[in-house]
Coordinates of C-alpha atoms in Angstrom, one line a residue:
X1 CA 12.9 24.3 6.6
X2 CA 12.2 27.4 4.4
X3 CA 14.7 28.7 2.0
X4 CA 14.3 31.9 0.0
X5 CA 16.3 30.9 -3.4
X6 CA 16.5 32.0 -7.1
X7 CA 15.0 29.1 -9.1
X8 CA 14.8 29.2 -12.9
X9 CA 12.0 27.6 -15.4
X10 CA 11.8 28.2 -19.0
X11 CA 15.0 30.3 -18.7
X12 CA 13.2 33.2 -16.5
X13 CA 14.1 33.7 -12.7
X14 CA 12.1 33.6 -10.0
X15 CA 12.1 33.4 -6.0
X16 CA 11.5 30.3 -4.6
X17 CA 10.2 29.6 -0.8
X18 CA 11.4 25.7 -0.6
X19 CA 10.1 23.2 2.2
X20 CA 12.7 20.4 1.7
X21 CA 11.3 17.9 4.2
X22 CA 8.6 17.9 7.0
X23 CA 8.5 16.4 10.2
X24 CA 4.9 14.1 9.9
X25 CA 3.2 11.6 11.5
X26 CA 1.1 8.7 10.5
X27 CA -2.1 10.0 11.9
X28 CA -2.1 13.5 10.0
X29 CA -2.4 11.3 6.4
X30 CA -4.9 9.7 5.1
X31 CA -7.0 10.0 1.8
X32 CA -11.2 9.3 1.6
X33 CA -12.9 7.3 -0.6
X34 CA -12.3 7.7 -4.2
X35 CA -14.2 10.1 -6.4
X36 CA -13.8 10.1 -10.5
X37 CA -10.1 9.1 -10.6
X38 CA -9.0 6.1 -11.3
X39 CA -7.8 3.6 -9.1
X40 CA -4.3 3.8 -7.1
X41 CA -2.4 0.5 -6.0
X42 CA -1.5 1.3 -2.4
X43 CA 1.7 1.8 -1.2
X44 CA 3.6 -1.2 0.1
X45 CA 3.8 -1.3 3.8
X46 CA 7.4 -0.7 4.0
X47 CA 7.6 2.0 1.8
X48 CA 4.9 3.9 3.5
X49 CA 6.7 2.7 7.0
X50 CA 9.6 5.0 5.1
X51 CA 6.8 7.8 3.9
X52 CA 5.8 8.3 7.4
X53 CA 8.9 8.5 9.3
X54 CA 12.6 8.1 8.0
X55 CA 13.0 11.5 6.3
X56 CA 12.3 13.5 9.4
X57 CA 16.0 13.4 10.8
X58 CA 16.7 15.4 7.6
X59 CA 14.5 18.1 8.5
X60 CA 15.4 18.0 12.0
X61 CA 19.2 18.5 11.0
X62 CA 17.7 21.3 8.3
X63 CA 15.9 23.0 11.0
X64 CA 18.7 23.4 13.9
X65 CA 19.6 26.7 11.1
X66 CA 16.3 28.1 11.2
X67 CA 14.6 30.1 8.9
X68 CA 16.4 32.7 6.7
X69 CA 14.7 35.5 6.5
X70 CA 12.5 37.5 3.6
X71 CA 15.5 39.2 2.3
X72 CA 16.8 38.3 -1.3
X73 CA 19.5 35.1 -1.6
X74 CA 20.2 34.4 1.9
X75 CA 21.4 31.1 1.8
X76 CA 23.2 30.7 -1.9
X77 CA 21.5 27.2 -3.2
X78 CA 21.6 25.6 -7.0
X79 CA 18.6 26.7 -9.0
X80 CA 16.1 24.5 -7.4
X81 CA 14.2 23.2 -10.8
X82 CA 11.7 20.3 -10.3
X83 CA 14.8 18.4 -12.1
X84 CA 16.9 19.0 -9.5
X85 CA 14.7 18.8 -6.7
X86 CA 13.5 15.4 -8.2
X87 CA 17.5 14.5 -8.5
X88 CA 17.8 14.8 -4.7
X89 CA 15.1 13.2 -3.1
X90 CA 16.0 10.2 -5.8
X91 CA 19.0 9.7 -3.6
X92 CA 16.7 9.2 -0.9
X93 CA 14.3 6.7 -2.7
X94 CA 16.9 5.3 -4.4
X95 CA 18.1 3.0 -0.9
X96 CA 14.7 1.2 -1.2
X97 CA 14.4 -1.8 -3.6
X98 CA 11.6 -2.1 -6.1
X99 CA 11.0 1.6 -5.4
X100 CA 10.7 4.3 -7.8
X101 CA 10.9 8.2 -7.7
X102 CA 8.2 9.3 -10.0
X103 CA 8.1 13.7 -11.2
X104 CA 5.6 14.1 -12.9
X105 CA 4.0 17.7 -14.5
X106 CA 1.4 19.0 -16.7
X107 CA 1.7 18.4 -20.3
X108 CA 2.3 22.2 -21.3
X109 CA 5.4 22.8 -19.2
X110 CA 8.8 21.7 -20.7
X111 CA 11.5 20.5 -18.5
X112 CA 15.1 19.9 -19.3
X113 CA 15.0 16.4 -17.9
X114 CA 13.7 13.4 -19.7
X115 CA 12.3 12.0 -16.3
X116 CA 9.6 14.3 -15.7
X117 CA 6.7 12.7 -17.2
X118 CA 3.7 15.1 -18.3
X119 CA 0.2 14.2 -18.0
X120 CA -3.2 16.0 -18.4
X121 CA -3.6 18.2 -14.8
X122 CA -6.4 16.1 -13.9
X123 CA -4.4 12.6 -14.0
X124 CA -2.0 14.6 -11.0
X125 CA -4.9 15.4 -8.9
X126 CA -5.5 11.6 -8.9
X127 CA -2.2 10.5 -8.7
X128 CA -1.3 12.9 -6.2
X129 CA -0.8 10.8 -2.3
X130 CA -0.2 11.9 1.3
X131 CA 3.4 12.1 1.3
X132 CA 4.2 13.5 -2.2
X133 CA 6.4 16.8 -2.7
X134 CA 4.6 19.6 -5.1
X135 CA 5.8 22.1 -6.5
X136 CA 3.3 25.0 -6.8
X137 CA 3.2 28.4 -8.7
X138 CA 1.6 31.5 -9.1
X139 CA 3.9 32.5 -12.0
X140 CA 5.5 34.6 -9.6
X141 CA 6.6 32.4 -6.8
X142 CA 7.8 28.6 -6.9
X143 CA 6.5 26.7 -3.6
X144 CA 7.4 23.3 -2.8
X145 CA 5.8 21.8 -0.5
X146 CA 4.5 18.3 1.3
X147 CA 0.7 16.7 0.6
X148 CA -0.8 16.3 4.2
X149 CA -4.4 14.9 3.3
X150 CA -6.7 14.4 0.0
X151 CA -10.5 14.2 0.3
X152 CA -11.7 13.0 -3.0
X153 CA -15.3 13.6 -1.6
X154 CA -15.3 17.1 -0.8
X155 CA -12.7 17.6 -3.5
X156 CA -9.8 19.3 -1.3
X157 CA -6.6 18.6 -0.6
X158 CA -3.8 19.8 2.2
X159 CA -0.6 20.7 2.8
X160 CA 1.7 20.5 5.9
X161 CA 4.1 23.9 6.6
X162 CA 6.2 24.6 9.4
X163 CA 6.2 28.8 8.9
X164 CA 2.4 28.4 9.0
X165 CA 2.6 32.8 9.1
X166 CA 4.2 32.7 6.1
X167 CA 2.7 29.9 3.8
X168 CA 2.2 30.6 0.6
X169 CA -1.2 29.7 0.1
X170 CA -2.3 32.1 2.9
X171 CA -4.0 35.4 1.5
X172 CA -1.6 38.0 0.1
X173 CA 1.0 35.8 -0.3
X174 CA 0.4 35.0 -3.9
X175 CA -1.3 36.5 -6.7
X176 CA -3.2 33.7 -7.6
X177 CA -6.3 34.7 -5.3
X178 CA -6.1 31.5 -3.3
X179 CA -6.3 31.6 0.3
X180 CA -6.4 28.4 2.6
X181 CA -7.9 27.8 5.3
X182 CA -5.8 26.9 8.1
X183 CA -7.2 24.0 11.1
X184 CA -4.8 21.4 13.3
X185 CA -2.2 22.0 11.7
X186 CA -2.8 21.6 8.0
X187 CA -3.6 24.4 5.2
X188 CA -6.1 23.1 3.0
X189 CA -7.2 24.5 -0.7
X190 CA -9.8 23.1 -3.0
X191 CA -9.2 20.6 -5.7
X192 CA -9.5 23.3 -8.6
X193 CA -6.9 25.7 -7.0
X194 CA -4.8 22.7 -6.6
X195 CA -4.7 22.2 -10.3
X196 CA -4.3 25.5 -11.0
X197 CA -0.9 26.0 -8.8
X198 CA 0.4 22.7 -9.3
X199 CA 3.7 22.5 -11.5
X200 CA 5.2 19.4 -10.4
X201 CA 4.4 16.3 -8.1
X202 CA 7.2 14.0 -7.1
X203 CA 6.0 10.9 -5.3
X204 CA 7.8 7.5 -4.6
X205 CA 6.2 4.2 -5.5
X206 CA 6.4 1.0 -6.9
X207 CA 6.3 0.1 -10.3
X208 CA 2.8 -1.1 -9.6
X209 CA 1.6 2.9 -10.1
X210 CA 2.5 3.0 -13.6
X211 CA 1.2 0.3 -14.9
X212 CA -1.9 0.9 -13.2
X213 CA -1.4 4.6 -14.9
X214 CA -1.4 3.2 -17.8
X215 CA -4.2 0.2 -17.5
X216 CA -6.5 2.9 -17.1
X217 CA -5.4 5.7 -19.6
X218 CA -5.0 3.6 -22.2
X219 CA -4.4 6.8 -24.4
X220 CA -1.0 7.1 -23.2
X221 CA -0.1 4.1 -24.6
X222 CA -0.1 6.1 -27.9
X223 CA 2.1 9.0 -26.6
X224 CA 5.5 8.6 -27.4
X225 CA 6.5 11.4 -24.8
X226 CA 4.7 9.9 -22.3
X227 CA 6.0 6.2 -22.8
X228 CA 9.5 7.7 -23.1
X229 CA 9.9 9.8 -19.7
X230 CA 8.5 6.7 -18.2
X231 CA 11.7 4.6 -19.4
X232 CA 14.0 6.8 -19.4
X233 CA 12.5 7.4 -15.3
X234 CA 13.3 3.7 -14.7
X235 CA 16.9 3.5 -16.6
X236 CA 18.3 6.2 -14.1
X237 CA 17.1 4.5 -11.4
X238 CA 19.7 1.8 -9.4
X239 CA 18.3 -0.9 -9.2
X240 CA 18.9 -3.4 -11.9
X241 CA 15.6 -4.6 -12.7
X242 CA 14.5 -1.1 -13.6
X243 CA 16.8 -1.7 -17.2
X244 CA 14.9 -4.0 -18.3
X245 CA 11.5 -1.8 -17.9
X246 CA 12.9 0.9 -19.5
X247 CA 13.7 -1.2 -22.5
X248 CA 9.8 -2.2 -22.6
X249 CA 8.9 1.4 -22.4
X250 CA 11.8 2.7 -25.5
X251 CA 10.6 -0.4 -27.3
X252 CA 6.8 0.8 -27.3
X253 CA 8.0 4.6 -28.1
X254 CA 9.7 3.8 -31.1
X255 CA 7.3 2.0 -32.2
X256 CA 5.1 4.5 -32.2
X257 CA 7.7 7.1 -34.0
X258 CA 6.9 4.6 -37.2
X259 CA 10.7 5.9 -38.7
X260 CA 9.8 9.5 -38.4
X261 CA 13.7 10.6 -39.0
X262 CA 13.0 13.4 -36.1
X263 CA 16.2 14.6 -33.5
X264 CA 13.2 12.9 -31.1
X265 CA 13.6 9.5 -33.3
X266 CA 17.5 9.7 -32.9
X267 CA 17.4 10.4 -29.2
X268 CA 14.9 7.3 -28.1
X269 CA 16.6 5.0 -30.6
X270 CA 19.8 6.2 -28.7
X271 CA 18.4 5.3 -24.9
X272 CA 17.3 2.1 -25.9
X273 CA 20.7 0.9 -27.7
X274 CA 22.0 2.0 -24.3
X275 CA 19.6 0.2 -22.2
X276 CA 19.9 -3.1 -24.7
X277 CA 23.7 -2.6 -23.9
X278 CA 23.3 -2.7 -20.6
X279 CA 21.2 -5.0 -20.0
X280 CA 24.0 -7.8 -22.2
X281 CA 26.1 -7.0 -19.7
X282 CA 23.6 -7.7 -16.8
X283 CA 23.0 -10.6 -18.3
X284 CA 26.3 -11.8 -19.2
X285 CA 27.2 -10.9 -15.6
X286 CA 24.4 -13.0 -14.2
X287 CA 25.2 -16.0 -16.7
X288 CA 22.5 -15.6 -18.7
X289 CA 24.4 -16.0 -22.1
X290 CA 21.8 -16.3 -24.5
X291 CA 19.4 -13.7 -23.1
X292 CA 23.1 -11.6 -23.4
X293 CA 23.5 -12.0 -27.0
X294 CA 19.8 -11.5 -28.1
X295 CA 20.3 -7.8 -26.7
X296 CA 23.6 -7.4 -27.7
X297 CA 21.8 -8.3 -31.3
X298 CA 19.0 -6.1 -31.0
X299 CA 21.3 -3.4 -29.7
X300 CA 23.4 -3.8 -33.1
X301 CA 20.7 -4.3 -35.6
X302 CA 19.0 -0.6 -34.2
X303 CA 22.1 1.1 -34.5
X304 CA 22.5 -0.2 -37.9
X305 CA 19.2 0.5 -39.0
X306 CA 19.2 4.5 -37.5
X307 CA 23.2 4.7 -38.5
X308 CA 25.5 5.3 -35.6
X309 CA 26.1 8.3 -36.4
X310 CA 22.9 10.1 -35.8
X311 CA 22.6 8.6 -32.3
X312 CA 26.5 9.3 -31.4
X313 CA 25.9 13.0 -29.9
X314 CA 23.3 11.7 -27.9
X315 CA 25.5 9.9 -25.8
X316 CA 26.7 11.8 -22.5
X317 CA 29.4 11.5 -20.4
X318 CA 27.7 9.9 -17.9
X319 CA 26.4 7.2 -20.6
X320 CA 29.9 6.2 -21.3
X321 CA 30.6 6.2 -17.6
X322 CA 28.0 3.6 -16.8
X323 CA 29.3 1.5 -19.7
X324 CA 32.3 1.5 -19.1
X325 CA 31.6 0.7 -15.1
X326 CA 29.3 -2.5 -16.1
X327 CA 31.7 -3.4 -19.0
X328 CA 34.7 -3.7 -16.5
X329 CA 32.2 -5.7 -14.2
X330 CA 31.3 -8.5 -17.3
X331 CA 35.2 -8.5 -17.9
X332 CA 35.0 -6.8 -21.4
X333 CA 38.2 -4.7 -20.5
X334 CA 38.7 -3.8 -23.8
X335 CA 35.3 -2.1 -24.4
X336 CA 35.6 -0.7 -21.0
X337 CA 38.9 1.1 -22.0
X338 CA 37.4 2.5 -25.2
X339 CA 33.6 3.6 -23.3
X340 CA 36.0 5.3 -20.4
X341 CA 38.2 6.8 -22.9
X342 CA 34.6 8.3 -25.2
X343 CA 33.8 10.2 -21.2
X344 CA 37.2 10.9 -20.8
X345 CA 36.7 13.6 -24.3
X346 CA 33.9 14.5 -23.5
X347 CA 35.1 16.0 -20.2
X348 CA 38.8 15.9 -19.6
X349 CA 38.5 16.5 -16.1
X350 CA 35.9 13.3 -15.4
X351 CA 38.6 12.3 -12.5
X352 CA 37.0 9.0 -11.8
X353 CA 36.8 7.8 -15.5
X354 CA 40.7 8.4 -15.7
X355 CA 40.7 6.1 -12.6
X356 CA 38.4 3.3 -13.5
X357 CA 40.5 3.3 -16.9
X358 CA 43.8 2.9 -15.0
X359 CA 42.5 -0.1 -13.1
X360 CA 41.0 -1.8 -16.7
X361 CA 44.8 -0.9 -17.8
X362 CA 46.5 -2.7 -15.1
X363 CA 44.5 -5.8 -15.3
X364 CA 45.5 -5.8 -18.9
X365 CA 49.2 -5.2 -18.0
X366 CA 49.6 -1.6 -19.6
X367 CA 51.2 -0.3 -16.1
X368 CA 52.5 2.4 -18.6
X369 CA 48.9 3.6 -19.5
X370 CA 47.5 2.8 -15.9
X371 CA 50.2 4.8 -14.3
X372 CA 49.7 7.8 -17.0
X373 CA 45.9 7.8 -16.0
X374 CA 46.3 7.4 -12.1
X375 CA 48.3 10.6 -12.3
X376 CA 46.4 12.6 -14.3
X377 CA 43.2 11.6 -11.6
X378 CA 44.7 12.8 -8.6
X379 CA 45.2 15.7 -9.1
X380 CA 41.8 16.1 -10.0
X381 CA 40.7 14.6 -6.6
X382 CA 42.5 17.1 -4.9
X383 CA 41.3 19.9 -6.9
X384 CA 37.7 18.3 -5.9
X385 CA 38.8 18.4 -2.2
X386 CA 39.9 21.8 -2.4
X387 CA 36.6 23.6 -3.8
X388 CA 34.3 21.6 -1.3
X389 CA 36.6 22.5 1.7
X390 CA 36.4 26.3 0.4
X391 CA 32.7 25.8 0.5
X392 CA 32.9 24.2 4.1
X393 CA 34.7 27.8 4.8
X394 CA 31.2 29.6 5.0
X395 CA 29.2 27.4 7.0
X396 CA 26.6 30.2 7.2
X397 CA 25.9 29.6 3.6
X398 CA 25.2 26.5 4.0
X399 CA 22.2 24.3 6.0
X400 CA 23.0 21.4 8.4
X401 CA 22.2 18.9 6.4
X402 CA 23.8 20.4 3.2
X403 CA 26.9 20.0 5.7
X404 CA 27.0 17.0 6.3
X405 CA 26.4 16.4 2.3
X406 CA 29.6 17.8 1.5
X407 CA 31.4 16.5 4.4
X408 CA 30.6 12.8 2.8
X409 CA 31.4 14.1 -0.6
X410 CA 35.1 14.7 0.5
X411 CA 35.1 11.2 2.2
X412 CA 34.3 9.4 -1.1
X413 CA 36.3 11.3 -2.9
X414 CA 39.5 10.7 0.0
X415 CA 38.0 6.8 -0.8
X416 CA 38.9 7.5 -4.4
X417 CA 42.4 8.5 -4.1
X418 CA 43.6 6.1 -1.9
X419 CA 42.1 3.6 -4.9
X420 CA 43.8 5.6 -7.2
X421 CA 47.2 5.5 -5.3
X422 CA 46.6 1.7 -4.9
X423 CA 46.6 1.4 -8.6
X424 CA 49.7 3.6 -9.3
X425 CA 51.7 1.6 -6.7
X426 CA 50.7 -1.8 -7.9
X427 CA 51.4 -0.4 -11.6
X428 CA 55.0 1.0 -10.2
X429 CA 55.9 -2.6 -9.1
X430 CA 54.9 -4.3 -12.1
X431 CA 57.2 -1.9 -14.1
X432 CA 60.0 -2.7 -11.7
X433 CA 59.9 0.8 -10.1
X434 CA 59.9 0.1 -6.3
X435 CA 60.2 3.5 -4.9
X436 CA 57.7 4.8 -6.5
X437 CA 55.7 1.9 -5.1
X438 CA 56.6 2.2 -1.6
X439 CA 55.7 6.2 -1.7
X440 CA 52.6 6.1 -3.0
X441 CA 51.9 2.8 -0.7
X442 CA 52.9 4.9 2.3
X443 CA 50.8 7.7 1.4
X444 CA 47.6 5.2 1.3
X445 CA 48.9 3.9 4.5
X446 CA 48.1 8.0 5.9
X447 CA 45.3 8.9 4.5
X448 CA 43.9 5.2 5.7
X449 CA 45.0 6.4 9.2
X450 CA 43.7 10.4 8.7
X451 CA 40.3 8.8 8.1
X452 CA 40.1 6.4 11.1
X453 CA 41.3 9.3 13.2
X454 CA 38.8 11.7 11.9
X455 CA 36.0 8.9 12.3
X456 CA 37.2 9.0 15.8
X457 CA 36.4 12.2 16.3

């Protein structure tokens, strides 16, 4: 559905007409014969199964709140940036194995994310599928919108739009001069407009597109920024796998940065000690002992060759967070403790970090420390709880599907506290005190029955 919202870029506002997802069907796709561009790998059958049909009961619960209106900031959204944009629909993607969420944009627009990898306009137009999300711009006005059909013959390309009176492609509704023509159900703009509006392309593949990206433009090989969004796209993807390609990819950009002492130096040698890191634990996890220490080795001889301290403020919270999660999986409780506690100063409300360090304290028998931390999360939770619930309050503010977002956010945070409580009673009985054990035991016991109830209803 269509959302009027304030979106930033390069720190200056704009208004923003946003189709999230579109109702599609298979027939309405399809590309022609190839012209100039290189090559694509097709899509795997089950992911363009998913292309073609699973997103649409988003839209569908979008759509039951129908369209806003033209007046300023209806509906109150997050400033919709192609990082954040890209951010959601990688929760989507994300379920698939083996599939990616590429962003990618044209090389002279910066973006605060290192996942949105910048190519020459051309290389988008070629990479650009039935299926994909754009994001399109006058200067004025930020579109987003869904790729309905590509003819590489005739050199045009279409878009699918549900407000087809208001589309803004359609003459007078941008200043960029283009207007589309409009047949069964598709607007549809030639190839050089397309390149001149487009500011971002977000399309879900396999791994198999890059590396056919980068069989054929072999000159990317020898661009560091290039090489790096591509890793650091794969290390914030789930899957496991995906670690190990995004070591590949930080490997061949630092390479290239030939011990140029740059903050950009600093920051790559800093995502691939991470990666290396993780990836020891994977292996560690999956047995793998000496393929475990030959990263833990490289890991140690990069950080002593950069200096630790150089690559220490590029660590976020969310870096310690992950490393301390996969730590406490390999068993490394210690190191767990110390990553959690790094996250835990970095942002002294991070409510699940006080929790995950609780449960590494109990298994090493500090119920003293594990109770301290357990306490201190709770709160936290509940202060969580409280500002979705407040949000939930103005439903009109809110879409459908935005709902039901928040609605699961307060379940899995609810999950959360009953794990803390778990950990605080267990601590309490350890330490001898058995009151405190049965209270907080009871009030699991509740909230496990509030959430069956409210399942039921």
């Amino acid at each position: 559905m269509l959302f009027l919202a304030r979106i930033k870029r390069d720190h200056i506002p704009y208004y923003c007409i946003v189709l999230f997802l579109a109702i599609f069907s298979p027939p309405v796709f399809g590309a022609s014969t190839s012209d100039s561009c290189f090559p694509l790998p097709p899509r795997p059958a089950f992911l363009t199964e998913y292309v073609n049909n699973t997103l649409s009961w988003k839209t569908v619960l979008q759509g039951k709140t129908g369209y806003a209106g033209n007046v300023e900031n209806p509906r109150p959204m997050p400033d919709a940036t192609l990082s954040i944009f890209h951010n959601d629909l990688k929760k989507v993607w994300n379920r698939l194995n083996d599939t990616v969420c590429f962003a990618f944009s044209p090389q002279n627009i910066e973006h605060e994310s290192s996942e949105i990898i910048r190519l020459p306009k051309q290389d988008l137009w070629c990479l650009t599928k039935p299926g994909d999300h754009v994001l399109l711009s006058d200067r004025k006005t930020h579109h987003y919108t869904m790729i309905g059909g590509i003819d590489h013959i005739n050199n045009t390309i279409s878009f699918i739009d549900f407000w087809p009176d208001i589309f803004f492609l359609k003459k007078g509704f941008n200043s960029a001069g283009v207007e589309a023509t409009f047949q069964n159900g598709l607007f549809t703009i030639t190839k050089n407009e397309y390149l001149r509006l487009i500011i971002g392309l977000i399309t879900p593949d396999t791994p198999a597109l890059i590396d056919h990206y980068i069989g054929y433009r072999s000159a990317s090989k020898s661009d560091p920024k290039i090489m790096f969004s591509i890793g650091a796209t794969y290390l914030e993807h789930v899957f496991f796998e995906n670690v190990y390609r995004s070591i590949r990819y930080f490997r061949d950009t630092f390479a290239l940065l030939d011990d140029n002492k740059s903050e950009f130096y600093y920051k790559v040698a800093q995502r691939l000690i991470f990666s290396l890191a993780r990836a020891s634990y994977l292996k560690f996890i999956n047995e793998d002992i000496k393929a475990a220490n030959q990263y833990a080795r490289e890991s140690d001889e990069l950080a002593a060759k950069v200096g630790l301290k150089h690559i220490e403020p590029f660590f976020s919270v969310i870096d310690y967070y992950k490393l301390g999660n996969i730590a406490g999986t390999a068993g490394d409780l210690k190191s767990s403790i110390i990553y959690y506690t790094k996250a835990i100063k970095l942002d002294e409300n991070f409510s699940k970090a006080y929790l995950y360090r609780a449960m590494a304290k109990m298994k090493q028998k500090d119920y003293a420390g594990a109770i301290t931390d357990s306490s201190t999360a709770l709160p936290l939770f509940d202060t969580e709880i409280a500002e979705i619930k407040t949000i939930l309050k103005k439903p009109e503010k809110l879409g459908s599907f935005q709902m039901i977002e928040r609605k699961e956010e307060i379940e899995s945070i609810v999950h959360l506290k009953i794990e803390t409580l778990v950990v605080r009673s267990k601590s309490y009985y350890h330490s001898g005190e058995m009151e405190k054990s049965f209270q907080d035991s009871q009030t699991v016991q509740h909230l496990q029955n509030e959430k069956t109830k409210d399942k039921r209803l």
